[in-house]
Structure formats: C-alpha cells, structure tokens
Coordinates of C-alpha atoms in Angstrom, one line a residue:
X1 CA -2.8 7.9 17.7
X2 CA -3.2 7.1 21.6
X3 CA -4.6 3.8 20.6
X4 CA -1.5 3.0 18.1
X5 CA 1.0 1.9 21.4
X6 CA -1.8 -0.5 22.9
X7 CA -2.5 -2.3 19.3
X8 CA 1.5 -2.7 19.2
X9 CA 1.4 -3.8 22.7
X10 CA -1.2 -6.4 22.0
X11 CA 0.6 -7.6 19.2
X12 CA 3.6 -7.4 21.1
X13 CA 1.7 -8.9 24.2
X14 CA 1.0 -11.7 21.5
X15 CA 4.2 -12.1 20.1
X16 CA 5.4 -12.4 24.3
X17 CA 2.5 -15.6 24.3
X18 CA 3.7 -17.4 21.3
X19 CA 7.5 -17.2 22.1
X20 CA 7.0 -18.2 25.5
X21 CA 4.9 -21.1 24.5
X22 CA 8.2 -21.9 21.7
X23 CA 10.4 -21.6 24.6
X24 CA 8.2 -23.9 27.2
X25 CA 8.6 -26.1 24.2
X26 CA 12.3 -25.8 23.6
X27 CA 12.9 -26.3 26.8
X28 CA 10.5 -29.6 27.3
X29 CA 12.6 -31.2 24.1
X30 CA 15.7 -29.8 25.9
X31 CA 15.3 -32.1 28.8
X32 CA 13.7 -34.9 26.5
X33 CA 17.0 -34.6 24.6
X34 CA 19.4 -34.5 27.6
X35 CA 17.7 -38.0 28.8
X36 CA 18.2 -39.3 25.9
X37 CA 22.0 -38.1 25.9
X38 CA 22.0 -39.1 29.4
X39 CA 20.9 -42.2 28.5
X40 CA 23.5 -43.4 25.8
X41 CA 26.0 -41.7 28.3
X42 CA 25.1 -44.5 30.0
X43 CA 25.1 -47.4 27.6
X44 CA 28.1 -46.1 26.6
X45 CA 30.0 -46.3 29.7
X46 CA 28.6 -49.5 30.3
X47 CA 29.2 -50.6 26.5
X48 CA 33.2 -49.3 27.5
X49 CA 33.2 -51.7 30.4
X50 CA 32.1 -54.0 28.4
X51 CA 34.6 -53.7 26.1
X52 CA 37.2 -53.3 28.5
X53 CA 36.4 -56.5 30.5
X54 CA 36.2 -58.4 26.8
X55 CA 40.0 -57.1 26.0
X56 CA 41.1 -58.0 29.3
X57 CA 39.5 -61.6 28.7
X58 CA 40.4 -61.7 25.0
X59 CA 44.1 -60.7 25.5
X60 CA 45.2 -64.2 25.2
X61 CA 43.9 -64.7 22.2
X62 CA 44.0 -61.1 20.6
X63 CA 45.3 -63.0 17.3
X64 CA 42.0 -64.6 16.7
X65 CA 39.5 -62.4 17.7
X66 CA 41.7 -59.5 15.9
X67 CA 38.5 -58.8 13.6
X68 CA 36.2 -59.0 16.2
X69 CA 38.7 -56.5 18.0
X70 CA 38.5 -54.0 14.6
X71 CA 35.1 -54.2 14.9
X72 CA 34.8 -53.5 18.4
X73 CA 37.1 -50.4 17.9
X74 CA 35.3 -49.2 14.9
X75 CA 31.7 -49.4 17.0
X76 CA 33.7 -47.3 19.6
X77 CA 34.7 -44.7 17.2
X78 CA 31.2 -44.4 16.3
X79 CA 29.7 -44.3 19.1
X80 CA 32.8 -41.0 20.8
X81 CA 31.4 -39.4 17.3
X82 CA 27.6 -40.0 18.1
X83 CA 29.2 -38.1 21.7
X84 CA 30.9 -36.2 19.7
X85 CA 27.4 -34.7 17.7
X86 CA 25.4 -35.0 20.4
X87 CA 27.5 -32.0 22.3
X88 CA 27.4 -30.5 19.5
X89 CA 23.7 -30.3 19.5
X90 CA 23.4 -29.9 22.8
X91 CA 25.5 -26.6 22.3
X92 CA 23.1 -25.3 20.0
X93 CA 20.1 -26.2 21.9
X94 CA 21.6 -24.0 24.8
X95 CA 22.7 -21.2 22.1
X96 CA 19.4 -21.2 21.5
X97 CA 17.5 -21.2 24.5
X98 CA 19.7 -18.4 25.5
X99 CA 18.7 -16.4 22.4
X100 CA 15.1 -17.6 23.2
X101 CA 15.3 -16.3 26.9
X102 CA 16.5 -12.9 25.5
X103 CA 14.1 -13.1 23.1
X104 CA 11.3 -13.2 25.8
X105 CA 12.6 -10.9 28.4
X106 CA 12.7 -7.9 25.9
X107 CA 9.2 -8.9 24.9
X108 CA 8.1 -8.9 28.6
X109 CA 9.8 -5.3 29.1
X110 CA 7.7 -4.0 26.4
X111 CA 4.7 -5.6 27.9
X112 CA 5.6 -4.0 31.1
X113 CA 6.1 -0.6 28.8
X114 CA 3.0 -1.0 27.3
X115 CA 0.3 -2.2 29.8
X116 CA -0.5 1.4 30.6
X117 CA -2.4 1.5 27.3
X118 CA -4.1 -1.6 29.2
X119 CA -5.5 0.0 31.5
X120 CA -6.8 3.1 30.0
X121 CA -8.6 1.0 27.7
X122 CA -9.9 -0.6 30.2
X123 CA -11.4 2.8 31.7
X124 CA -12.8 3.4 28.5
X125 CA -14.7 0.4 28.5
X126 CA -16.3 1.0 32.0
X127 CA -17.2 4.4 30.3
X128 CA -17.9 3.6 26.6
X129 CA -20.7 1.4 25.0
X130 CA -18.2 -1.3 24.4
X131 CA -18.0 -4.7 26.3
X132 CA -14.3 -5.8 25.5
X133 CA -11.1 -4.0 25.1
X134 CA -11.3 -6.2 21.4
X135 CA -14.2 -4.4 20.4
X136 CA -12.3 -0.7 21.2
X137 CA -9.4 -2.1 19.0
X138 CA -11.5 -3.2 16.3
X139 CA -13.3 0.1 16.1
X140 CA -10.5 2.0 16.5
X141 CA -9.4 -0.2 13.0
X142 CA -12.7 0.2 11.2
X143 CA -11.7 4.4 12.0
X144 CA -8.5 4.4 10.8
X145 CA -9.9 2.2 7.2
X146 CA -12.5 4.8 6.9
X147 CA -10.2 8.1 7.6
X148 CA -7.4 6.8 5.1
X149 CA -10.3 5.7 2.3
X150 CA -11.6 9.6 3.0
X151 CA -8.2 11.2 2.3
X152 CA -8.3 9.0 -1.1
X153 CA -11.2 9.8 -1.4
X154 CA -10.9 13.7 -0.9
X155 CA -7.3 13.2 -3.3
X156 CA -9.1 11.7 -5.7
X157 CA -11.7 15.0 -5.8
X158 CA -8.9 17.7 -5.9
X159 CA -7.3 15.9 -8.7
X160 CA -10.8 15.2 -10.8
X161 CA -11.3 19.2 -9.3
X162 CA -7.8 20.5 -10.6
X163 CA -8.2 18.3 -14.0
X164 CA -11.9 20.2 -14.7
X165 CA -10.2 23.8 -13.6
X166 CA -7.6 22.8 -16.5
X167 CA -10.4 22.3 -19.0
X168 CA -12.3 24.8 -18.0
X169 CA -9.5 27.0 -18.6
X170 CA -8.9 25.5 -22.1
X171 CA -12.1 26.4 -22.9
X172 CA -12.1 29.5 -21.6
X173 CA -9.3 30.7 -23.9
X174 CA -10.7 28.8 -26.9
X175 CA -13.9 30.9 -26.8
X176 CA -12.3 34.2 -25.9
X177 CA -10.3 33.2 -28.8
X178 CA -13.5 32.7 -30.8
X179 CA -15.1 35.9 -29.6
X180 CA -11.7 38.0 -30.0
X181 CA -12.1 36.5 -33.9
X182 CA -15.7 37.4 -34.2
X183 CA -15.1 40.9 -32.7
X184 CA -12.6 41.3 -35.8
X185 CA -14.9 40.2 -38.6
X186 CA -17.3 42.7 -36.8
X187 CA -15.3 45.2 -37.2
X188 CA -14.5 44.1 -40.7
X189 CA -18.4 44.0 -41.7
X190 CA -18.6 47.5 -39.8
X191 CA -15.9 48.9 -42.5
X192 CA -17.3 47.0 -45.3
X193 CA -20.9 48.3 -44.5
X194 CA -19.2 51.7 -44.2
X195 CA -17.7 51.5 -47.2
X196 CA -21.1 50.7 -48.3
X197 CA -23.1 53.8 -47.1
X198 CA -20.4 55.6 -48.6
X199 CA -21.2 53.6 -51.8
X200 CA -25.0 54.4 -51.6
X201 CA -24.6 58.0 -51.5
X202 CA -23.5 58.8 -55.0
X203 CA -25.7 55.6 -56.9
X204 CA -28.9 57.5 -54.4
X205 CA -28.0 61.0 -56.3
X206 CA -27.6 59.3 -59.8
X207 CA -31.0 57.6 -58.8
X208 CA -32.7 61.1 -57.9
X209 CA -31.2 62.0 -61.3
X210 CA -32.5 58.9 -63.4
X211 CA -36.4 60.1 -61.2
X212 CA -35.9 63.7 -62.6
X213 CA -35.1 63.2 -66.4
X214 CA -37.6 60.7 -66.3
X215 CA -40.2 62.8 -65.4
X216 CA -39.4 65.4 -67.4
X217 CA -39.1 63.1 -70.1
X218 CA -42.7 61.7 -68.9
X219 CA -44.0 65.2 -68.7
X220 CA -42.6 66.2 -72.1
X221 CA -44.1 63.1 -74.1
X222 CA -47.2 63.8 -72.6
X223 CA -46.9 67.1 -74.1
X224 CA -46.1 65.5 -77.4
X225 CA -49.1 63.4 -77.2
X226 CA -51.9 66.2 -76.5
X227 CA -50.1 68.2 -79.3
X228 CA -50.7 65.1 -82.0
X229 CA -54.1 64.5 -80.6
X230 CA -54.6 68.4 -80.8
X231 CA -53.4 67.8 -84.5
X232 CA -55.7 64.6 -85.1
X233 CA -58.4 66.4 -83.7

C-alpha cells in the first residue's frame, strides 16, 4: 500500500514526460506556423501594394482591364479568407497550448506531491538487495499478482470446502435415513421373531405329545409282538 502512491507517481512522472515532450512539440509547430503566417502577412501586404499601385495605374483604363480587375478582387477575397482561417487556427493553437500548459503544471504539482515516495525508495535500495528503484516496483508487482492469485486461490477452496460440507451433509442424512429404516425392519423382525417363539411354544408341546404316544405306542407293539412270538412259540 505505501508503494501504490510512488507507482502512480511514476506513471504520473511519465505522463509529466510525454506531455511535456507534446507541448515542446506544440510549441515548435506553433512558431513554425506563425512564420509561415508571418510570412504570407507579408506577401500579402506586398501583394495589396501591388494591387494598389496596378488600380492607381490601371484607372484610366478600368473598362478594359475590368476582368482582370474581377480577378484581382476575387484573389483578394481569397487571400482576407486564407487571413481569415489562419486566425482562426492560430486561435486554436493558443486554446490549446493553454490547455497544454495546464495540462503540465498539474502534472508537475503531482510530481512535486509525489517525489517523497522517490526518495524513500531510494533508501530502500541503499538498504535492500535491489540495484534500481525499477526493480523495487517490479517486485512490488510480481507481490501484489501473487497475493490477489492467493485470495482466488483461497476463494476458490472455501467454495470447493463449503460445496463438500453440503454433500457431506446430504449424505449424512441419506444414511441416517437408511439406518433409521433398518432400525425399523429390526424391530419388525424382533416382533416377527417374537411372534415366533411364541409360535414354537405350543407346536414344542404338541411335539413332546406326538414323542409320548409314540412311545407308548412303540412300547405297546412291542408287547404285541413278544405276546405273538410267545404264541408261535
């Protein structure tokens, strides 16, 4: 943040450089225009003297040389409208020089503002590693690059962080959901297998019953058998 001013100071320092060099330019076709203008002032004056002498001399026979005198007035008209434009532009040029000159003294107060961050980059290069006040700038750049492609980067984690924390919570509820669904079909094979004990119970005593009338069936037809062998016998 203490760099920020210099880098716009430079830029403005710059900006100062290139508009001075327009203006030393404006300024070197401004006087390359106003001898030019100065000039045709010239041929024009003497171009009016001219003309004047030749109507003086030509008065006598104005009726002749009335085309040629057309002619001459026409060039004339021209040449007060070339005057004419060439104020014009010579307006402008000043209109502009003027905005120019503004243009360059608010660039040299900023300079002025600025060149405090001069200097203390120059202490940091006595101090630092660095061999130009260029080299501070650029690093100071390449810093600012890498801290704003960190916070992107860092965004970029809390929103692949929050979007893993949402499906992690979906899937959190879709297997409590599951387990919540198991624990009742537990609970429904716990009844069932309830209701089967219960079930057992009575078919276990009819089962003891079936054993007991079987064996006394067993024991009798034994009986029955060493009584007919007894018989046989």
């Amino acid at each position: 943040d203490s760099l920020s001013p210099f880098i716009r100071f430079q830029e403005k320092k710059k900006q100062a450089r290139l508009m001075e060099k327009a203006l030393e330019g404006k300024e070197e076709a401004f006087r390359e225009r106003m001898k030019v203008i100065t000039c045709q002032w010239r041929d024009l004056h003497a171009k009016e003297a001219q003309l004047k002498t030749y109507m003086e001399k030509s008065g006598r026979i104005l009726k002749e040389n009335d085309k040629m005198r057309i002619q001459a007035l026409k060039k004339a008209s021209k040449e007060r409208e070339r005057k004419m434009q060439k104020g014009s532009e010579l307006l402008r040029a000043k209109r502009e020089l003027e905005v120019l000159r503004n243009k360059h003294q608010k660039l040299c107060n900023k300079v002025q503002k600025y060149s405090i961050f001069n200097k203390y980059l120059e202490d940091v290069v006595k101090i630092s590693h660095f061999e130009e006040i260029q080299e501070v700038i650029w690093r100071y750049k390449t810093l600012v690059r890498m801290h704003k492609d960190l916070l992107q980067s860092q965004q970029g984690d809390k929103e692949m962080s929050e979007q893993a924390k949402v499906l992690l919570d979906q899937y959190m509820a879709e297997k409590e959901a599951e387990i919540l669904q198991y624990k009742n079909e537990l609970v429904q094979l716990q009844l069932r297998f309830d209701q089967a004990q219960s079930d057992v119970l009575p078919w276990e005593t009819c089962w003891a019953n079936i054993q007991n009338t079987t064996a006394k069936k067993t024991l009798k037809l034994g009986t029955i058998k060493m009584a007919i062998l007894n018989l046989y016998q």
